[in-house]
Short mmCIF file of N, CA, C and O and ligand atoms in Angstrom, two decimals:
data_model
loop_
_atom_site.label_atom_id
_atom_site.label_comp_id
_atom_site.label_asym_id
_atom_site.label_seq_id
_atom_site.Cartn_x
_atom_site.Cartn_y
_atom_site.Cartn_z
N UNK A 1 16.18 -46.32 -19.44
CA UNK A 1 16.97 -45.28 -18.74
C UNK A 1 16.65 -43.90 -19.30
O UNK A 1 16.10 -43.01 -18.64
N UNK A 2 17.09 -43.77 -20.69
CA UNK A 2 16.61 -42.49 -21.36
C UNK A 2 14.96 -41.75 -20.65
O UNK A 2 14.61 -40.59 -20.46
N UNK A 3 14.17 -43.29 -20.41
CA UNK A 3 12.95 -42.39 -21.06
C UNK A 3 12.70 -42.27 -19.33
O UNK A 3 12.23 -41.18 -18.98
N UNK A 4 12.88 -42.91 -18.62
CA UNK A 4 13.23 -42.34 -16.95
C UNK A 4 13.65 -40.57 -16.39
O UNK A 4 13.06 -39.80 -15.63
N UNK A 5 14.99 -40.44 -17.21
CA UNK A 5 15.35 -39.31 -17.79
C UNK A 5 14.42 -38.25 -17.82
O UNK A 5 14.30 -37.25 -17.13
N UNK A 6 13.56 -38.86 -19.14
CA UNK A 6 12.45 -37.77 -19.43
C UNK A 6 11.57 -37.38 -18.24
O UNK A 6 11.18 -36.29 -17.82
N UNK A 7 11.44 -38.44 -17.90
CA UNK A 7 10.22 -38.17 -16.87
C UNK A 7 10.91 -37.05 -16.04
O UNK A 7 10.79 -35.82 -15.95
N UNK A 8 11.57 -37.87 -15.56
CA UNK A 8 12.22 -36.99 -14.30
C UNK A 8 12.32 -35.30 -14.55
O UNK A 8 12.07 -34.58 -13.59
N UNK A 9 12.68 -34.73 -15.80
CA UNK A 9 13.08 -33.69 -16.29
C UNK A 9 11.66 -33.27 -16.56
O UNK A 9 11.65 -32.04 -16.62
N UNK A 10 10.38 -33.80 -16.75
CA UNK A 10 9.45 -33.03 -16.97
C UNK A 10 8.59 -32.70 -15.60
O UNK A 10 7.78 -31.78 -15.45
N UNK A 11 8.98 -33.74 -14.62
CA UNK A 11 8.44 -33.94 -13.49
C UNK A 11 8.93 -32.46 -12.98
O UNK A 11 8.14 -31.67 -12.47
N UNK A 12 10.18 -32.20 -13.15
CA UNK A 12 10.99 -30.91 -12.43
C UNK A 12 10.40 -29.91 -12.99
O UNK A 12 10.14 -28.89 -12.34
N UNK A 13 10.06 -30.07 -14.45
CA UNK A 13 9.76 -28.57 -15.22
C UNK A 13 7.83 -28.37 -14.30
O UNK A 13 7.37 -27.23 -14.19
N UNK A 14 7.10 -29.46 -13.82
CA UNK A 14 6.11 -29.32 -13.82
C UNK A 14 5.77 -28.85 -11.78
O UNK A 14 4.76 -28.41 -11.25
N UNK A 15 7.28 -29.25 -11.12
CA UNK A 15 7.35 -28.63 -9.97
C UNK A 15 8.18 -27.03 -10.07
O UNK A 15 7.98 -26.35 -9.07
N UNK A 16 8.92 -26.49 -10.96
CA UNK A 16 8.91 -25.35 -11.14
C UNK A 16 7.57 -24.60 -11.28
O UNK A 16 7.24 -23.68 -10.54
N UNK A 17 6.80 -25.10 -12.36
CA UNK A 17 5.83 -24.61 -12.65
C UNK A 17 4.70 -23.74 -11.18
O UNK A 17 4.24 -22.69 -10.71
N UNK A 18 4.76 -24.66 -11.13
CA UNK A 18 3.86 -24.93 -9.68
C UNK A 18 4.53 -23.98 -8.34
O UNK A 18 3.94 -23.27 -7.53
N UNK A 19 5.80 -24.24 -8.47
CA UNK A 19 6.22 -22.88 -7.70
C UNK A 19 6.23 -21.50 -7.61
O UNK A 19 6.11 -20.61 -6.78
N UNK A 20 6.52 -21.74 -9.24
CA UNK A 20 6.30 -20.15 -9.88
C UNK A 20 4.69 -19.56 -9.64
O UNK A 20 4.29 -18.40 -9.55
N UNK A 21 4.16 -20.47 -9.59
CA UNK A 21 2.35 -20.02 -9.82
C UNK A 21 1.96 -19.77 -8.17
O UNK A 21 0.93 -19.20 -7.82
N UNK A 22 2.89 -20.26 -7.32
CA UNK A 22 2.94 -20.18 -6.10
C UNK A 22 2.60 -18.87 -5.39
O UNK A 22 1.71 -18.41 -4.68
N UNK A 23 4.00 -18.44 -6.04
CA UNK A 23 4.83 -17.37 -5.89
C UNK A 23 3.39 -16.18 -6.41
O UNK A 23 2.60 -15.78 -5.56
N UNK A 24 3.32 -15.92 -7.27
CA UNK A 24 2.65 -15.10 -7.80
C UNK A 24 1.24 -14.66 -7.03
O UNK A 24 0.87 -13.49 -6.89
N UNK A 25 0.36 -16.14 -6.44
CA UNK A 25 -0.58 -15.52 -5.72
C UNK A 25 -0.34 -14.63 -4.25
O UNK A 25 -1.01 -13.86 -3.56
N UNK A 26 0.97 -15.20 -4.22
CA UNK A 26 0.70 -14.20 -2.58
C UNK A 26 1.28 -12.87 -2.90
O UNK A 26 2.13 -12.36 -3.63
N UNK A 27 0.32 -12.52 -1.92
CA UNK A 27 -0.04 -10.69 -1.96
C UNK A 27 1.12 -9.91 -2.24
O UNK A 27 2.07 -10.20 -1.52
N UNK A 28 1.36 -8.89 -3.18
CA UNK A 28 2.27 -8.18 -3.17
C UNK A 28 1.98 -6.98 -2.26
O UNK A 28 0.82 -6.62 -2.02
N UNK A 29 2.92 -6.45 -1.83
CA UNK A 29 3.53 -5.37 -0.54
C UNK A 29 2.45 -4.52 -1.42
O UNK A 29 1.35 -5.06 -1.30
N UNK A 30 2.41 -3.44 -2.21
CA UNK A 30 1.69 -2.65 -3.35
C UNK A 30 0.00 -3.05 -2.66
O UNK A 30 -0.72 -2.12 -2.31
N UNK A 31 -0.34 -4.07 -2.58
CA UNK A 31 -1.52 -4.53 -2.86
C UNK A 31 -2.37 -4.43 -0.97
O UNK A 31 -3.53 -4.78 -0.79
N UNK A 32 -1.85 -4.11 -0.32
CA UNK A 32 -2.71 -3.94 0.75
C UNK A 32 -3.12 -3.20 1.22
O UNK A 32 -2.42 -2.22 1.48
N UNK A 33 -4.55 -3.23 1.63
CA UNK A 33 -5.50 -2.25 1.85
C UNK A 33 -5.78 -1.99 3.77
O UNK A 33 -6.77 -1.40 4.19
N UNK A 34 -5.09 -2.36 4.35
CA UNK A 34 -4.65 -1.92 5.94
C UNK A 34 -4.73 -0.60 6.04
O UNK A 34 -3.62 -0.15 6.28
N UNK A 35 -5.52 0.20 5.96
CA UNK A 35 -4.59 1.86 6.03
C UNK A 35 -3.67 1.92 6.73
O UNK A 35 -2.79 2.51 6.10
N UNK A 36 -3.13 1.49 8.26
CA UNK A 36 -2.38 1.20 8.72
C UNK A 36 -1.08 0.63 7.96
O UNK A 36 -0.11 1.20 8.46
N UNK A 37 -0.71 -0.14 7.10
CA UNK A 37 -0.01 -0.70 6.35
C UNK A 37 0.27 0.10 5.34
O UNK A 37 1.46 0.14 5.03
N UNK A 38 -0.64 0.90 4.61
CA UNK A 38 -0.70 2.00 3.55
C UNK A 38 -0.19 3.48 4.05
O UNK A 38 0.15 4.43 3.34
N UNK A 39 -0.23 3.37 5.77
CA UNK A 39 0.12 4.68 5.79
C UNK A 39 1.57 4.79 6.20
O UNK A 39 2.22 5.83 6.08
N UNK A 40 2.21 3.26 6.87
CA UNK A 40 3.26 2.91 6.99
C UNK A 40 3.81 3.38 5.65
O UNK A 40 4.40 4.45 5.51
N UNK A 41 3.56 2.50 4.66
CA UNK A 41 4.29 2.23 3.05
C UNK A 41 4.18 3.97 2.51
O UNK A 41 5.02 4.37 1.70
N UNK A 42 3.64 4.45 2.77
CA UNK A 42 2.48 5.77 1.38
C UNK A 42 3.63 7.31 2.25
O UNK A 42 4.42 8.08 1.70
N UNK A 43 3.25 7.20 3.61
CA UNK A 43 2.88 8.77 4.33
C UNK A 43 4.18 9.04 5.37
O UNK A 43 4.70 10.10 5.72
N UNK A 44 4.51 7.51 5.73
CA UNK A 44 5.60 7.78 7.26
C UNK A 44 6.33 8.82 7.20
O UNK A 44 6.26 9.78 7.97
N UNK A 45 7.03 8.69 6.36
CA UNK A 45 7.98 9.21 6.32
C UNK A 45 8.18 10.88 6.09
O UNK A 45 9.16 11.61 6.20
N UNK A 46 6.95 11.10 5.76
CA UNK A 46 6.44 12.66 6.23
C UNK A 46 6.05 13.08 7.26
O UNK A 46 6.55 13.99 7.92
N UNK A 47 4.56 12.08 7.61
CA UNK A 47 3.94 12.55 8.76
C UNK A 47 4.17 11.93 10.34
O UNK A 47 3.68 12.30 11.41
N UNK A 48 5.00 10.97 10.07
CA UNK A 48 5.36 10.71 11.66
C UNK A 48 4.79 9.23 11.67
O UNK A 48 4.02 8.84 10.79
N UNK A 49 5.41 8.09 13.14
CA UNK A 49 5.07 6.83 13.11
C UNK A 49 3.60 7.01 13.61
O UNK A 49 2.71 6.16 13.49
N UNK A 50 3.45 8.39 14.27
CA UNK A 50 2.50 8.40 15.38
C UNK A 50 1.44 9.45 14.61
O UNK A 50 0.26 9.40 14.96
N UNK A 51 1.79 10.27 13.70
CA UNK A 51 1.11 10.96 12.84
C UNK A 51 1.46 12.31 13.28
O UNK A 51 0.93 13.35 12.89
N UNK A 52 2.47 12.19 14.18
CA UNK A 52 2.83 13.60 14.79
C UNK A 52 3.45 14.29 13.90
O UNK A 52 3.91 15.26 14.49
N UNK A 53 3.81 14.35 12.41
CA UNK A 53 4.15 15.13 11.24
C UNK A 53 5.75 14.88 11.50
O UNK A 53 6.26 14.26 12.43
N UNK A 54 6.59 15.75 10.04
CA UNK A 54 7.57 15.27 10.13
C UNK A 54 7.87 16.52 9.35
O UNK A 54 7.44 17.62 9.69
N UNK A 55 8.77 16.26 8.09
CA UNK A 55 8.34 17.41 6.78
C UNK A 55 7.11 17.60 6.68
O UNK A 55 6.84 18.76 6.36
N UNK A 56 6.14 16.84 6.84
CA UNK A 56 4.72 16.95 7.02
C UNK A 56 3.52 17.27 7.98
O UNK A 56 3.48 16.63 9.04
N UNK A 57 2.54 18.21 7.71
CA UNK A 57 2.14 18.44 9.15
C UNK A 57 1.41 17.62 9.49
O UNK A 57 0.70 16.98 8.72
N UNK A 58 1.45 17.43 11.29
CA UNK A 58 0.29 16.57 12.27
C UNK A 58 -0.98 16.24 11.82
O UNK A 58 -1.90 17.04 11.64
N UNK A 59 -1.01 14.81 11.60
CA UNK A 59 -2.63 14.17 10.82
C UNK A 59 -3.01 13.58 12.02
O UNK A 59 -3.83 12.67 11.90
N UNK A 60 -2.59 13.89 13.31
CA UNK A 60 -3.16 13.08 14.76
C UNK A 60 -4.52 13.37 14.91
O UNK A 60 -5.29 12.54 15.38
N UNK A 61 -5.05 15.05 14.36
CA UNK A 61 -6.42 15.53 14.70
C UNK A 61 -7.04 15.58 13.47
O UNK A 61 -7.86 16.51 13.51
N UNK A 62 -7.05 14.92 12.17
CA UNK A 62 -7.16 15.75 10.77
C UNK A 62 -8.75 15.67 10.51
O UNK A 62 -9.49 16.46 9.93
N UNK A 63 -9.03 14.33 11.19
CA UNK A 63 -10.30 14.73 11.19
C UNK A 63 -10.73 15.39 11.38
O UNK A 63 -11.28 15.68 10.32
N UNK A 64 -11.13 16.36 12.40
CA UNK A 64 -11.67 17.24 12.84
C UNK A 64 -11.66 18.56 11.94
O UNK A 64 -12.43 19.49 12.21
N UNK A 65 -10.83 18.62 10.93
CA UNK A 65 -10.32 19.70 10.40
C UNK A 65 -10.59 18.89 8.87
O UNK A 65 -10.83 19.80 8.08
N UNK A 66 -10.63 17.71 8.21
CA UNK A 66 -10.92 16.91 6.91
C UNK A 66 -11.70 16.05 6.78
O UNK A 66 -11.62 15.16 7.63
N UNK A 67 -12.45 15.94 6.02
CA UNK A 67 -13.69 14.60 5.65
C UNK A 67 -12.70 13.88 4.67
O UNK A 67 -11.73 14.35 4.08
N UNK A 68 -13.38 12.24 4.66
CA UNK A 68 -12.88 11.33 4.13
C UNK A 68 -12.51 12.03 2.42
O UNK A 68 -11.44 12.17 1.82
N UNK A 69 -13.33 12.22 2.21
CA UNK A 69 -13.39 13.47 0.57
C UNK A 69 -12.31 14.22 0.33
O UNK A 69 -11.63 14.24 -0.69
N UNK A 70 -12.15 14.98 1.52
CA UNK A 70 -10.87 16.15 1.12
C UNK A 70 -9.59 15.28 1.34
O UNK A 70 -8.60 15.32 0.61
N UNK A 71 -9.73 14.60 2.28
CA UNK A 71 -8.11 13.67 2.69
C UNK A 71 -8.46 12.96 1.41
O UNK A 71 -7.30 12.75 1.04
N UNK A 72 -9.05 12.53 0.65
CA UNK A 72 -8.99 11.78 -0.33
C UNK A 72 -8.17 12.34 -1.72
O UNK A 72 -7.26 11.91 -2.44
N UNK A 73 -9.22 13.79 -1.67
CA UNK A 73 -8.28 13.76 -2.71
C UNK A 73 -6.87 15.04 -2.81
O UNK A 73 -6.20 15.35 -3.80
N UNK A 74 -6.78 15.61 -1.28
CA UNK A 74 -5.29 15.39 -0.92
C UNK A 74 -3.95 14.16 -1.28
O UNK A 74 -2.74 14.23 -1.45
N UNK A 75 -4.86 13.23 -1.27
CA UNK A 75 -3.99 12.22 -1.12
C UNK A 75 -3.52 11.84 -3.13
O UNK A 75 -2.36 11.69 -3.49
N UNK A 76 -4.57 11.77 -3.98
CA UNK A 76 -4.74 11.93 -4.91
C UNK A 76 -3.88 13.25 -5.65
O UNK A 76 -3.19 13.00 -6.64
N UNK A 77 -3.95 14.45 -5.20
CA UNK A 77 -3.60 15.32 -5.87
C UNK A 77 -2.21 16.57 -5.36
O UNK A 77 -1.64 17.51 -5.91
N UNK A 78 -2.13 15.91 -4.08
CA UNK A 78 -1.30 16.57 -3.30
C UNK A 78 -1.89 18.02 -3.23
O UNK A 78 -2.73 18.62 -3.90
N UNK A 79 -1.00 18.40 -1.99
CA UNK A 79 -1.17 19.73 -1.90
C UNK A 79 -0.01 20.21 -1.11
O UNK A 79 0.47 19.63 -0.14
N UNK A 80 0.51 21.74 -1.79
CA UNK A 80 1.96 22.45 -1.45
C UNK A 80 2.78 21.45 -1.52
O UNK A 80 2.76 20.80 -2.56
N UNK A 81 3.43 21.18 -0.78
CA UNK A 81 5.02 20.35 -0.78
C UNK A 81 4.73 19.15 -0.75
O UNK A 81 5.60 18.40 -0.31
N UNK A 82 3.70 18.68 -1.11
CA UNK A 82 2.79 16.95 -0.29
C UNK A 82 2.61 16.98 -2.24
O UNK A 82 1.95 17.63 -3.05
N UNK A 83 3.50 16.02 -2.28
CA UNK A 83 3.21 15.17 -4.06
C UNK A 83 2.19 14.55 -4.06
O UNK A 83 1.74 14.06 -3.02
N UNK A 84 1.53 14.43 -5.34
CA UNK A 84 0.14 13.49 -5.22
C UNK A 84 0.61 11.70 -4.55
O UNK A 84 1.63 11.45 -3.92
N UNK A 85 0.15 11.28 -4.72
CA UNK A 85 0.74 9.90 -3.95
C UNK A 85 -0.27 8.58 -4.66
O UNK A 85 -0.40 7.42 -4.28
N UNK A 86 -0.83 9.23 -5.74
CA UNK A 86 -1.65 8.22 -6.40
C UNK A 86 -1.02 7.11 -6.71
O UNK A 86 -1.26 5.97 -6.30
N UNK A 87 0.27 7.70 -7.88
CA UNK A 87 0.86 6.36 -8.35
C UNK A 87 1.31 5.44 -7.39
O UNK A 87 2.01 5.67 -6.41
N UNK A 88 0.76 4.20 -7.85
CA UNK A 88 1.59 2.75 -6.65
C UNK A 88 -0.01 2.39 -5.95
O UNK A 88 -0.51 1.27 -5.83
N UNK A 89 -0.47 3.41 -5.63
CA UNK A 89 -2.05 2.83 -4.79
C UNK A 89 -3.26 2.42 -5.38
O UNK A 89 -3.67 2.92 -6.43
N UNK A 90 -3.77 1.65 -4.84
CA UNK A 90 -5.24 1.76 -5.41
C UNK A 90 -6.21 2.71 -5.15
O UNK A 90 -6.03 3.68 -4.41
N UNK A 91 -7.23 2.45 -5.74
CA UNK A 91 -8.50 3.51 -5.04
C UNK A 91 -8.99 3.01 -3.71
O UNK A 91 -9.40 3.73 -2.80
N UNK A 92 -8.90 1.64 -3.70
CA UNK A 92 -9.06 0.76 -2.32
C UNK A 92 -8.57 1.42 -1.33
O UNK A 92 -9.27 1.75 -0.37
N UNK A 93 -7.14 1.75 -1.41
CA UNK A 93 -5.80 2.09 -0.85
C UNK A 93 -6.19 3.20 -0.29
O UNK A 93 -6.18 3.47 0.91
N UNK A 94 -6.55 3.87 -1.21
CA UNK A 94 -6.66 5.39 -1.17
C UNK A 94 -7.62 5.68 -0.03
O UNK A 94 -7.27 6.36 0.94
N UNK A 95 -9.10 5.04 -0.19
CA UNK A 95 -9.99 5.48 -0.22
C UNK A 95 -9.74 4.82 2.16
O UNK A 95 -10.21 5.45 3.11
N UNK A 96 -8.99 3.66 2.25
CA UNK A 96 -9.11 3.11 3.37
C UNK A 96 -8.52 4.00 4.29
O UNK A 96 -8.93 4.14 5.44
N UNK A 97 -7.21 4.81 3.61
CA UNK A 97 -6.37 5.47 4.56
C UNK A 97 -7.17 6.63 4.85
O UNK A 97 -7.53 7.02 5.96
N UNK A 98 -7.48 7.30 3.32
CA UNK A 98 -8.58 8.42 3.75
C UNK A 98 -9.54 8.35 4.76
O UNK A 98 -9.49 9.36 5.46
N UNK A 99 -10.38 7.55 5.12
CA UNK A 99 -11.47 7.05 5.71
C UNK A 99 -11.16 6.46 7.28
O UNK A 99 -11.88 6.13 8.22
N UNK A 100 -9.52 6.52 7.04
CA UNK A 100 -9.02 6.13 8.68
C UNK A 100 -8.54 7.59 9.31
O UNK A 100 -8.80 7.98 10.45
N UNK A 101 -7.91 8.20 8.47
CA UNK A 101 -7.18 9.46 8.98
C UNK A 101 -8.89 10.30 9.17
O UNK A 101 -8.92 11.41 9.69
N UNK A 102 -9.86 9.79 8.82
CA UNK A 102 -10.90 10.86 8.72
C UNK A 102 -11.66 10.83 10.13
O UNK A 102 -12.46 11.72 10.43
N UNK A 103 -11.41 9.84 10.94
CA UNK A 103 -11.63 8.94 11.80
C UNK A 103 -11.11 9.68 12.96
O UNK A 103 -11.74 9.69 14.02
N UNK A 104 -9.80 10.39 12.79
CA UNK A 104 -9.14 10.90 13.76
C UNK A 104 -9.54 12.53 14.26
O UNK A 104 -9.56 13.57 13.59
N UNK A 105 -9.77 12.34 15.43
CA UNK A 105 -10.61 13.73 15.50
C UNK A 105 -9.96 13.89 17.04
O UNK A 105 -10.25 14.87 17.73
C1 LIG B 201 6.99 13.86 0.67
C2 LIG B 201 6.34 14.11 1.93
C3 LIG B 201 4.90 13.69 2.10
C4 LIG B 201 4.34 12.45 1.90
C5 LIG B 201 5.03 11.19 1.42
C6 LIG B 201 2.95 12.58 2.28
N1 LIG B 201 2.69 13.85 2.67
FE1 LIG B 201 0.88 14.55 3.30
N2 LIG B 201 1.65 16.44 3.41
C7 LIG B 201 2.99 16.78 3.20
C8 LIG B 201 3.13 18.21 3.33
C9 LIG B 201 4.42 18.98 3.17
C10 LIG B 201 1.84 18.73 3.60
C11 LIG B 201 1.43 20.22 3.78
C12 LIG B 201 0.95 20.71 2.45
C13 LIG B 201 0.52 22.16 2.50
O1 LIG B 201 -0.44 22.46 3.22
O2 LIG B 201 1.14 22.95 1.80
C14 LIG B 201 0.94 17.58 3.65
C15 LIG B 201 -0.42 17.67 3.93
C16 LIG B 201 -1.25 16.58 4.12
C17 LIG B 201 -2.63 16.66 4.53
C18 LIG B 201 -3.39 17.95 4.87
C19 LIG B 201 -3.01 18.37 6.27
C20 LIG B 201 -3.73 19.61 6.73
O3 LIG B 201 -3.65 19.87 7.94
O4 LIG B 201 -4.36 20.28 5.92
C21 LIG B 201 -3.10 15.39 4.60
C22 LIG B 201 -4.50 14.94 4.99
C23 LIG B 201 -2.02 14.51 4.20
N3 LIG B 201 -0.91 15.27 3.92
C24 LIG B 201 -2.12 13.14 4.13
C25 LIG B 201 -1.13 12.33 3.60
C26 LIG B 201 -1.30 10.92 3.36
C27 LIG B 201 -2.55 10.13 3.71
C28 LIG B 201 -0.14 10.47 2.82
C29 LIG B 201 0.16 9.06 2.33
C30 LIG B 201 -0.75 8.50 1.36
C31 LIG B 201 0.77 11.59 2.74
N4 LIG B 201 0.13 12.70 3.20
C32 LIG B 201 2.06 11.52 2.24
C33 LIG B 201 4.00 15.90 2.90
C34 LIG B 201 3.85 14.56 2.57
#
């Protein structure tokens, strides 16, 4: 009986385990490189759902007016009332949204 017990109790510690390790591979919110998804998470709330600006001005045409480079490191370093926005992103991150908004012309 005791040693039934055991089992059972290590059996559980070894399906925690396994859950926990579960858990951990799937993607954290932080971690996706969608610019779409990044610009949702990073920008909305400045520049608009549609990019039509907000506190922030219109990125609908920015291409035309920014290369992947300068939106880059806008995005990196901010500029006027626009905080840098590095922390939380990757360079991945960075570099996808840049390279989408650069797109828009
Ligand atoms: C807290 C509000 C805020 C957030 C969040 C924000 N921005 Fe901005 N952004 C601004 C403001 C304000 C400006 C205008 C800065 C200026 O010219 O003085 C700006 C300017 C810009 C410009 C230059 C526009 C132009 O016409 O020169 C780009 C590109 C830009 N933002 C991209 C982004 C991206 C990409 C993100 C998300 C990673 C983002 N912004 C997040 C407020 C924000």
């Amino acid at each position: 009986m005791r040693k039934q017990a055991m089992i059972a109790v290590v059996f559980a510690g070894v399906l925690l385990l396994t859950a926990c390790g579960a858990k951990q591979e799937a993607t954290p919110v932080g971690q996706v490189t969608q610019p779409e998804a990044v610009y949702k998470q990073s920008c909305i709330s400045c520049h608009g759902a549609d990019l039509q600006g907000v506190s922030g001005p219109n990125l609908q045409k920015i291409g035309a007016k920014l290369d992947a480079a300068a939106i880059e490191a806008i995005i990196r370093n901010g500029k006027g009332a626009m905080p840098s926005m590095s922390r939380g992103l990757s360079d991945e991150q960075i570099s996808a949204v840049a390279t989408w908004l650069a797109s828009k012309k």
